mmCIF file with all atom_site columns, C-alpha atoms and ligand atoms in Angstrom:
data_model
loop_
_atom_site.group_PDB
_atom_site.id
_atom_site.type_symbol
_atom_site.label_atom_id
_atom_site.label_alt_id
_atom_site.label_comp_id
_atom_site.label_asym_id
_atom_site.label_entity_id
_atom_site.label_seq_id
_atom_site.pdbx_PDB_ins_code
_atom_site.Cartn_x
_atom_site.Cartn_y
_atom_site.Cartn_z
_atom_site.occupancy
_atom_site.B_iso_or_equiv
_atom_site.pdbx_formal_charge
_atom_site.auth_seq_id
_atom_site.auth_comp_id
_atom_site.auth_asym_id
_atom_site.auth_atom_id
_atom_site.pdbx_PDB_model_num
ATOM   1   C  CA  . UNK A 1 1   ? 18.963  -23.867 1.617   1.00 88.00 ? 1078 UNK A CA  1
ATOM   2   C  CA  . UNK A 1 2   ? 17.558  -22.081 -1.475  1.00 97.00 ? 1079 UNK A CA  1
ATOM   3   C  CA  . UNK A 1 3   ? 15.507  -19.007 -0.846  1.00 98.00 ? 1080 UNK A CA  1
ATOM   4   C  CA  . UNK A 1 4   ? 14.106  -16.395 -3.245  1.00 98.00 ? 1081 UNK A CA  1
ATOM   5   C  CA  . UNK A 1 5   ? 12.537  -13.047 -2.448  1.00 98.00 ? 1082 UNK A CA  1
ATOM   6   C  CA  . UNK A 1 6   ? 9.979   -11.169 -4.545  1.00 98.00 ? 1083 UNK A CA  1
ATOM   7   C  CA  . UNK A 1 7   ? 8.270   -7.791  -4.359  1.00 98.00 ? 1084 UNK A CA  1
ATOM   8   C  CA  . UNK A 1 8   ? 5.090   -6.542  -6.035  1.00 98.00 ? 1085 UNK A CA  1
ATOM   9   C  CA  . UNK A 1 9   ? 3.303   -3.283  -6.356  1.00 98.00 ? 1086 UNK A CA  1
ATOM   10  C  CA  . UNK A 1 10  ? -0.158  -2.379  -7.705  1.00 97.00 ? 1087 UNK A CA  1
ATOM   11  C  CA  . UNK A 1 11  ? -2.605  0.522   -7.865  1.00 97.00 ? 1088 UNK A CA  1
ATOM   12  C  CA  . UNK A 1 12  ? -6.238  0.676   -8.647  1.00 96.00 ? 1089 UNK A CA  1
ATOM   13  C  CA  . UNK A 1 13  ? -8.492  3.680   -9.019  1.00 97.00 ? 1090 UNK A CA  1
ATOM   14  C  CA  . UNK A 1 14  ? -11.526 4.113   -6.793  1.00 97.00 ? 1091 UNK A CA  1
ATOM   15  C  CA  . UNK A 1 15  ? -15.011 4.952   -8.056  1.00 97.00 ? 1092 UNK A CA  1
ATOM   16  C  CA  . UNK A 1 16  ? -18.432 5.282   -6.426  1.00 96.00 ? 1093 UNK A CA  1
ATOM   17  C  CA  . UNK A 1 17  ? -20.739 2.286   -6.352  1.00 94.00 ? 1094 UNK A CA  1
ATOM   18  C  CA  . UNK A 1 18  ? -18.157 -0.409  -7.217  1.00 94.00 ? 1095 UNK A CA  1
ATOM   19  C  CA  . UNK A 1 19  ? -17.433 -3.357  -4.932  1.00 94.00 ? 1096 UNK A CA  1
ATOM   20  C  CA  . UNK A 1 20  ? -14.307 -3.136  -2.791  1.00 97.00 ? 1097 UNK A CA  1
ATOM   21  C  CA  . UNK A 1 21  ? -12.544 -6.526  -2.443  1.00 97.00 ? 1098 UNK A CA  1
ATOM   22  C  CA  . UNK A 1 22  ? -9.102  -6.497  -0.709  1.00 98.00 ? 1099 UNK A CA  1
ATOM   23  C  CA  . UNK A 1 23  ? -7.088  -9.519  0.344   1.00 98.00 ? 1100 UNK A CA  1
ATOM   24  C  CA  . UNK A 1 24  ? -9.948  -11.783 -0.779  1.00 98.00 ? 1101 UNK A CA  1
ATOM   25  C  CA  . UNK A 1 25  ? -12.385 -10.069 1.541   1.00 98.00 ? 1102 UNK A CA  1
ATOM   26  C  CA  . UNK A 1 26  ? -15.404 -7.933  0.605   1.00 97.00 ? 1103 UNK A CA  1
ATOM   27  C  CA  . UNK A 1 27  ? -15.036 -4.567  2.435   1.00 97.00 ? 1104 UNK A CA  1
ATOM   28  C  CA  . UNK A 1 28  ? -18.177 -2.455  3.082   1.00 97.00 ? 1105 UNK A CA  1
ATOM   29  C  CA  . UNK A 1 29  ? -17.442 0.832   1.326   1.00 97.00 ? 1106 UNK A CA  1
ATOM   30  C  CA  . UNK A 1 30  ? -19.116 3.586   -0.711  1.00 95.00 ? 1107 UNK A CA  1
ATOM   31  C  CA  . UNK A 1 31  ? -16.324 3.272   -3.334  1.00 96.00 ? 1108 UNK A CA  1
ATOM   32  C  CA  . UNK A 1 32  ? -14.665 0.285   -4.968  1.00 96.00 ? 1109 UNK A CA  1
ATOM   33  C  CA  . UNK A 1 33  ? -11.998 -0.550  -7.524  1.00 95.00 ? 1110 UNK A CA  1
ATOM   34  C  CA  . UNK A 1 34  ? -12.101 0.168   -11.218 1.00 92.00 ? 1111 UNK A CA  1
ATOM   35  C  CA  . UNK A 1 35  ? -10.708 -3.007  -12.840 1.00 89.00 ? 1112 UNK A CA  1
ATOM   36  C  CA  . UNK A 1 36  ? -11.119 -5.777  -15.406 1.00 84.00 ? 1113 UNK A CA  1
ATOM   37  C  CA  . UNK A 1 37  ? -10.976 -8.387  -12.593 1.00 84.00 ? 1114 UNK A CA  1
ATOM   38  C  CA  . UNK A 1 38  ? -12.573 -7.861  -9.145  1.00 89.00 ? 1115 UNK A CA  1
ATOM   39  C  CA  . UNK A 1 39  ? -9.890  -5.258  -8.618  1.00 93.00 ? 1116 UNK A CA  1
ATOM   40  C  CA  . UNK A 1 40  ? -8.290  -6.904  -5.593  1.00 96.00 ? 1117 UNK A CA  1
ATOM   41  C  CA  . UNK A 1 41  ? -5.182  -4.719  -5.640  1.00 97.00 ? 1118 UNK A CA  1
ATOM   42  C  CA  . UNK A 1 42  ? -3.720  -6.486  -2.578  1.00 98.00 ? 1119 UNK A CA  1
ATOM   43  C  CA  . UNK A 1 43  ? -3.829  -9.875  -4.311  1.00 98.00 ? 1120 UNK A CA  1
ATOM   44  C  CA  . UNK A 1 44  ? -2.465  -8.377  -7.538  1.00 96.00 ? 1121 UNK A CA  1
ATOM   45  C  CA  . UNK A 1 45  ? 0.586   -7.033  -5.638  1.00 98.00 ? 1122 UNK A CA  1
ATOM   46  C  CA  . UNK A 1 46  ? 0.998   -10.385 -3.903  1.00 98.00 ? 1123 UNK A CA  1
ATOM   47  C  CA  . UNK A 1 47  ? 0.829   -12.253 -7.239  1.00 98.00 ? 1124 UNK A CA  1
ATOM   48  C  CA  . UNK A 1 48  ? 3.496   -9.969  -8.672  1.00 98.00 ? 1125 UNK A CA  1
ATOM   49  C  CA  . UNK A 1 49  ? 5.711   -10.601 -5.637  1.00 98.00 ? 1126 UNK A CA  1
ATOM   50  C  CA  . UNK A 1 50  ? 5.305   -14.350 -6.093  1.00 98.00 ? 1127 UNK A CA  1
ATOM   51  C  CA  . UNK A 1 51  ? 6.012   -14.088 -9.818  1.00 98.00 ? 1128 UNK A CA  1
ATOM   52  C  CA  . UNK A 1 52  ? 8.969   -11.821 -9.118  1.00 98.00 ? 1129 UNK A CA  1
ATOM   53  C  CA  . UNK A 1 53  ? 10.543  -14.317 -6.715  1.00 98.00 ? 1130 UNK A CA  1
ATOM   54  C  CA  . UNK A 1 54  ? 10.986  -16.750 -9.623  1.00 98.00 ? 1131 UNK A CA  1
ATOM   55  C  CA  . UNK A 1 55  ? 11.449  -14.088 -12.355 1.00 97.00 ? 1132 UNK A CA  1
ATOM   56  C  CA  . UNK A 1 56  ? 8.242   -15.195 -14.054 1.00 97.00 ? 1133 UNK A CA  1
ATOM   57  C  CA  . UNK A 1 57  ? 7.099   -11.786 -15.301 1.00 96.00 ? 1134 UNK A CA  1
ATOM   58  C  CA  . UNK A 1 58  ? 3.997   -10.061 -14.019 1.00 95.00 ? 1135 UNK A CA  1
ATOM   59  C  CA  . UNK A 1 59  ? 0.213   -10.712 -13.747 1.00 93.00 ? 1136 UNK A CA  1
ATOM   60  C  CA  . UNK A 1 60  ? -0.562  -8.313  -16.588 1.00 89.00 ? 1137 UNK A CA  1
ATOM   61  C  CA  . UNK A 1 61  ? 1.487   -10.663 -18.801 1.00 89.00 ? 1138 UNK A CA  1
ATOM   62  C  CA  . UNK A 1 62  ? 0.001   -13.863 -17.326 1.00 88.00 ? 1139 UNK A CA  1
ATOM   63  C  CA  . UNK A 1 63  ? -3.658  -12.790 -17.157 1.00 85.00 ? 1140 UNK A CA  1
ATOM   64  C  CA  . UNK A 1 64  ? -4.102  -10.040 -19.829 1.00 82.00 ? 1141 UNK A CA  1
ATOM   65  C  CA  . UNK A 1 65  ? -7.056  -7.674  -19.237 1.00 78.00 ? 1142 UNK A CA  1
ATOM   66  C  CA  . UNK A 1 66  ? -7.965  -8.151  -22.916 1.00 77.00 ? 1143 UNK A CA  1
ATOM   67  C  CA  . UNK A 1 67  ? -8.951  -11.772 -22.168 1.00 77.00 ? 1144 UNK A CA  1
ATOM   68  C  CA  . UNK A 1 68  ? -12.619 -12.382 -21.393 1.00 78.00 ? 1145 UNK A CA  1
ATOM   69  C  CA  . UNK A 1 69  ? -11.768 -15.308 -19.065 1.00 77.00 ? 1146 UNK A CA  1
ATOM   70  C  CA  . UNK A 1 70  ? -10.348 -12.837 -16.495 1.00 76.00 ? 1147 UNK A CA  1
ATOM   71  C  CA  . UNK A 1 71  ? -13.249 -10.375 -16.651 1.00 79.00 ? 1148 UNK A CA  1
ATOM   72  C  CA  . UNK A 1 72  ? -14.665 -9.833  -13.129 1.00 78.00 ? 1149 UNK A CA  1
ATOM   73  C  CA  . UNK A 1 73  ? -12.576 -12.820 -11.932 1.00 86.00 ? 1150 UNK A CA  1
ATOM   74  C  CA  . UNK A 1 74  ? -12.195 -13.466 -8.238  1.00 92.00 ? 1151 UNK A CA  1
ATOM   75  C  CA  . UNK A 1 75  ? -8.524  -12.606 -7.688  1.00 94.00 ? 1152 UNK A CA  1
ATOM   76  C  CA  . UNK A 1 76  ? -8.056  -15.496 -5.305  1.00 96.00 ? 1153 UNK A CA  1
ATOM   77  C  CA  . UNK A 1 77  ? -8.290  -17.596 -8.507  1.00 94.00 ? 1154 UNK A CA  1
ATOM   78  C  CA  . UNK A 1 78  ? -5.365  -15.634 -9.948  1.00 94.00 ? 1155 UNK A CA  1
ATOM   79  C  CA  . UNK A 1 79  ? -3.341  -16.224 -6.745  1.00 97.00 ? 1156 UNK A CA  1
ATOM   80  C  CA  . UNK A 1 80  ? -4.061  -19.941 -6.817  1.00 97.00 ? 1157 UNK A CA  1
ATOM   81  C  CA  . UNK A 1 81  ? -3.173  -20.015 -10.507 1.00 95.00 ? 1158 UNK A CA  1
ATOM   82  C  CA  . UNK A 1 82  ? 0.215   -18.404 -9.872  1.00 97.00 ? 1159 UNK A CA  1
ATOM   83  C  CA  . UNK A 1 83  ? 1.048   -21.001 -7.222  1.00 97.00 ? 1160 UNK A CA  1
ATOM   84  C  CA  . UNK A 1 84  ? -0.154  -23.774 -9.534  1.00 97.00 ? 1161 UNK A CA  1
ATOM   85  C  CA  . UNK A 1 85  ? 2.367   -22.752 -12.258 1.00 97.00 ? 1162 UNK A CA  1
ATOM   86  C  CA  . UNK A 1 86  ? 4.721   -25.563 -13.184 1.00 96.00 ? 1163 UNK A CA  1
ATOM   87  C  CA  . UNK A 1 87  ? 7.623   -23.312 -12.210 1.00 96.00 ? 1164 UNK A CA  1
ATOM   88  C  CA  . UNK A 1 88  ? 6.202   -23.118 -8.645  1.00 96.00 ? 1165 UNK A CA  1
ATOM   89  C  CA  . UNK A 1 89  ? 6.359   -26.921 -8.218  1.00 95.00 ? 1166 UNK A CA  1
ATOM   90  C  CA  . UNK A 1 90  ? 8.955   -27.598 -5.546  1.00 95.00 ? 1167 UNK A CA  1
ATOM   91  C  CA  . UNK A 1 91  ? 8.676   -24.155 -3.915  1.00 98.00 ? 1168 UNK A CA  1
ATOM   92  C  CA  . UNK A 1 92  ? 6.883   -23.211 -0.691  1.00 97.00 ? 1169 UNK A CA  1
ATOM   93  C  CA  . UNK A 1 93  ? 5.896   -19.793 0.535   1.00 98.00 ? 1170 UNK A CA  1
ATOM   94  C  CA  . UNK A 1 94  ? 7.741   -18.945 3.753   1.00 98.00 ? 1171 UNK A CA  1
ATOM   95  C  CA  . UNK A 1 95  ? 5.948   -15.707 4.449   1.00 98.00 ? 1172 UNK A CA  1
ATOM   96  C  CA  . UNK A 1 96  ? 4.304   -12.679 2.832   1.00 98.00 ? 1173 UNK A CA  1
ATOM   97  C  CA  . UNK A 1 97  ? 4.131   -9.108  4.074   1.00 98.00 ? 1174 UNK A CA  1
ATOM   98  C  CA  . UNK A 1 98  ? 1.620   -6.701  2.480   1.00 98.00 ? 1175 UNK A CA  1
ATOM   99  C  CA  . UNK A 1 99  ? 1.145   -3.002  3.046   1.00 98.00 ? 1176 UNK A CA  1
ATOM   100 C  CA  . UNK A 1 100 ? -2.095  -1.326  1.826   1.00 98.00 ? 1177 UNK A CA  1
ATOM   101 C  CA  . UNK A 1 101 ? -2.311  2.455   1.503   1.00 98.00 ? 1178 UNK A CA  1
ATOM   102 C  CA  . UNK A 1 102 ? -5.976  3.522   1.535   1.00 98.00 ? 1179 UNK A CA  1
ATOM   103 C  CA  . UNK A 1 103 ? -7.511  6.693   2.943   1.00 98.00 ? 1180 UNK A CA  1
ATOM   104 C  CA  . UNK A 1 104 ? -10.962 5.185   3.684   1.00 97.00 ? 1181 UNK A CA  1
ATOM   105 C  CA  . UNK A 1 105 ? -12.598 3.083   4.891   1.00 97.00 ? 1182 UNK A CA  1
ATOM   106 C  CA  . UNK A 1 106 ? -10.503 1.974   7.856   1.00 96.00 ? 1183 UNK A CA  1
ATOM   107 C  CA  . UNK A 1 107 ? -9.215  -1.536  7.253   1.00 98.00 ? 1184 UNK A CA  1
ATOM   108 C  CA  . UNK A 1 108 ? -8.304  -2.553  10.804  1.00 97.00 ? 1185 UNK A CA  1
ATOM   109 C  CA  . UNK A 1 109 ? -11.525 -4.577  11.348  1.00 98.00 ? 1186 UNK A CA  1
ATOM   110 C  CA  . UNK A 1 110 ? -10.788 -6.645  8.218   1.00 98.00 ? 1187 UNK A CA  1
ATOM   111 C  CA  . UNK A 1 111 ? -7.093  -7.405  8.632   1.00 98.00 ? 1188 UNK A CA  1
ATOM   112 C  CA  . UNK A 1 112 ? -7.636  -10.770 10.409  1.00 98.00 ? 1189 UNK A CA  1
ATOM   113 C  CA  . UNK A 1 113 ? -10.078 -11.928 7.711   1.00 98.00 ? 1190 UNK A CA  1
ATOM   114 C  CA  . UNK A 1 114 ? -7.626  -10.949 4.977   1.00 98.00 ? 1191 UNK A CA  1
ATOM   115 C  CA  . UNK A 1 115 ? -4.748  -12.782 6.602   1.00 98.00 ? 1192 UNK A CA  1
ATOM   116 C  CA  . UNK A 1 116 ? -6.856  -15.941 6.999   1.00 98.00 ? 1193 UNK A CA  1
ATOM   117 C  CA  . UNK A 1 117 ? -8.196  -15.836 3.465   1.00 98.00 ? 1194 UNK A CA  1
ATOM   118 C  CA  . UNK A 1 118 ? -4.790  -15.238 1.854   1.00 98.00 ? 1195 UNK A CA  1
ATOM   119 C  CA  . UNK A 1 119 ? -3.195  -17.926 4.005   1.00 98.00 ? 1196 UNK A CA  1
ATOM   120 C  CA  . UNK A 1 120 ? -5.959  -20.373 3.047   1.00 98.00 ? 1197 UNK A CA  1
ATOM   121 C  CA  . UNK A 1 121 ? -5.464  -19.741 -0.679  1.00 98.00 ? 1198 UNK A CA  1
ATOM   122 C  CA  . UNK A 1 122 ? -1.648  -20.050 -0.383  1.00 98.00 ? 1199 UNK A CA  1
ATOM   123 C  CA  . UNK A 1 123 ? -1.969  -23.170 1.806   1.00 97.00 ? 1200 UNK A CA  1
ATOM   124 C  CA  . UNK A 1 124 ? 0.078   -21.691 4.658   1.00 98.00 ? 1201 UNK A CA  1
ATOM   125 C  CA  . UNK A 1 125 ? -0.677  -20.680 8.200   1.00 98.00 ? 1202 UNK A CA  1
ATOM   126 C  CA  . UNK A 1 126 ? -2.065  -17.125 8.859   1.00 98.00 ? 1203 UNK A CA  1
ATOM   127 C  CA  . UNK A 1 127 ? 0.919   -16.358 11.086  1.00 98.00 ? 1204 UNK A CA  1
ATOM   128 C  CA  . UNK A 1 128 ? 3.009   -16.358 7.910   1.00 98.00 ? 1205 UNK A CA  1
ATOM   129 C  CA  . UNK A 1 129 ? 0.839   -13.684 6.249   1.00 98.00 ? 1206 UNK A CA  1
ATOM   130 C  CA  . UNK A 1 130 ? 1.136   -10.088 7.395   1.00 98.00 ? 1207 UNK A CA  1
ATOM   131 C  CA  . UNK A 1 131 ? -1.356  -7.442  6.226   1.00 98.00 ? 1208 UNK A CA  1
ATOM   132 C  CA  . UNK A 1 132 ? -0.732  -3.846  7.253   1.00 98.00 ? 1209 UNK A CA  1
ATOM   133 C  CA  . UNK A 1 133 ? -2.807  -0.823  6.393   1.00 98.00 ? 1210 UNK A CA  1
ATOM   134 C  CA  . UNK A 1 134 ? -2.043  2.844   6.421   1.00 98.00 ? 1211 UNK A CA  1
ATOM   135 C  CA  . UNK A 1 135 ? -3.577  6.100   5.217   1.00 97.00 ? 1212 UNK A CA  1
ATOM   136 C  CA  . UNK A 1 136 ? -1.335  8.693   3.586   1.00 97.00 ? 1213 UNK A CA  1
ATOM   137 C  CA  . UNK A 1 137 ? -2.478  11.506  5.882   1.00 97.00 ? 1214 UNK A CA  1
ATOM   138 C  CA  . UNK A 1 138 ? -4.654  12.844  3.061   1.00 96.00 ? 1215 UNK A CA  1
ATOM   139 C  CA  . UNK A 1 139 ? -1.636  13.361  0.845   1.00 98.00 ? 1216 UNK A CA  1
ATOM   140 C  CA  . UNK A 1 140 ? -1.406  12.363  -2.811  1.00 98.00 ? 1217 UNK A CA  1
ATOM   141 C  CA  . UNK A 1 141 ? -3.902  10.345  -4.895  1.00 98.00 ? 1218 UNK A CA  1
ATOM   142 C  CA  . UNK A 1 142 ? -4.433  7.906   -2.032  1.00 98.00 ? 1219 UNK A CA  1
ATOM   143 C  CA  . UNK A 1 143 ? -5.119  10.782  0.358   1.00 98.00 ? 1220 UNK A CA  1
ATOM   144 C  CA  . UNK A 1 144 ? -7.574  12.307  -2.065  1.00 98.00 ? 1221 UNK A CA  1
ATOM   145 C  CA  . UNK A 1 145 ? -9.440  8.946   -2.128  1.00 97.00 ? 1222 UNK A CA  1
ATOM   146 C  CA  . UNK A 1 146 ? -8.722  8.532   -5.841  1.00 98.00 ? 1223 UNK A CA  1
ATOM   147 C  CA  . UNK A 1 147 ? -7.028  5.151   -5.507  1.00 98.00 ? 1224 UNK A CA  1
ATOM   148 C  CA  . UNK A 1 148 ? -5.385  2.471   -3.398  1.00 98.00 ? 1225 UNK A CA  1
ATOM   149 C  CA  . UNK A 1 149 ? -1.708  1.466   -3.472  1.00 98.00 ? 1226 UNK A CA  1
ATOM   150 C  CA  . UNK A 1 150 ? -0.313  -1.887  -2.280  1.00 98.00 ? 1227 UNK A CA  1
ATOM   151 C  CA  . UNK A 1 151 ? 3.200   -3.240  -1.779  1.00 98.00 ? 1228 UNK A CA  1
ATOM   152 C  CA  . UNK A 1 152 ? 3.871   -6.925  -1.178  1.00 98.00 ? 1229 UNK A CA  1
ATOM   153 C  CA  . UNK A 1 153 ? 6.998   -8.871  -0.362  1.00 98.00 ? 1230 UNK A CA  1
ATOM   154 C  CA  . UNK A 1 154 ? 7.302   -12.650 -0.262  1.00 98.00 ? 1231 UNK A CA  1
ATOM   155 C  CA  . UNK A 1 155 ? 9.986   -15.139 0.677   1.00 98.00 ? 1232 UNK A CA  1
ATOM   156 C  CA  . UNK A 1 156 ? 9.881   -18.584 -0.875  1.00 98.00 ? 1233 UNK A CA  1
ATOM   157 C  CA  . UNK A 1 157 ? 11.928  -21.661 -0.133  1.00 98.00 ? 1234 UNK A CA  1
ATOM   158 C  CA  . UNK A 1 158 ? 12.738  -24.742 -2.170  1.00 97.00 ? 1235 UNK A CA  1
ATOM   159 C  CA  . UNK A 1 159 ? 10.910  -27.711 -0.580  1.00 93.00 ? 1236 UNK A CA  1
HETATM 160 MG MG1 . MG  B 2 .   ? -4.227  -4.823  -10.673 1.00 85.03 ? 2483 MG  B MG1 1
#
């Protein structure tokens, strides 16, 4: 058996009047993410975990924010593109575990939709995708509602 593990981390700043997309799901919110892409910080952390598992670098390297092609891009496209890399041929995602730190809005009503959407894009069953959310008890930049922080871990297995 050949397994690899990867971890990813990402942060995006929040600003008034921007769309909030997390885990491939549009979240009703007064604030959204400042970003070159759609700002889906959960998917960005997940992509970095997948890239990390095979030591393929990071998404900043793969999809530079200086490239027009990636402007406003739906991050599910980036996730699909990572899994479509030649290096990913022959590997299957065993499971993913994602933790989102966000002060507001509450993400609990959207967790199921995020798990389904991420599982769909990765071609695995939703019971292999965990999405957890926490506030930081009003501490730090997350607590001051200045941004969102996400950690992701994935396990992959050679098919
Ligand atoms: Mg990012």
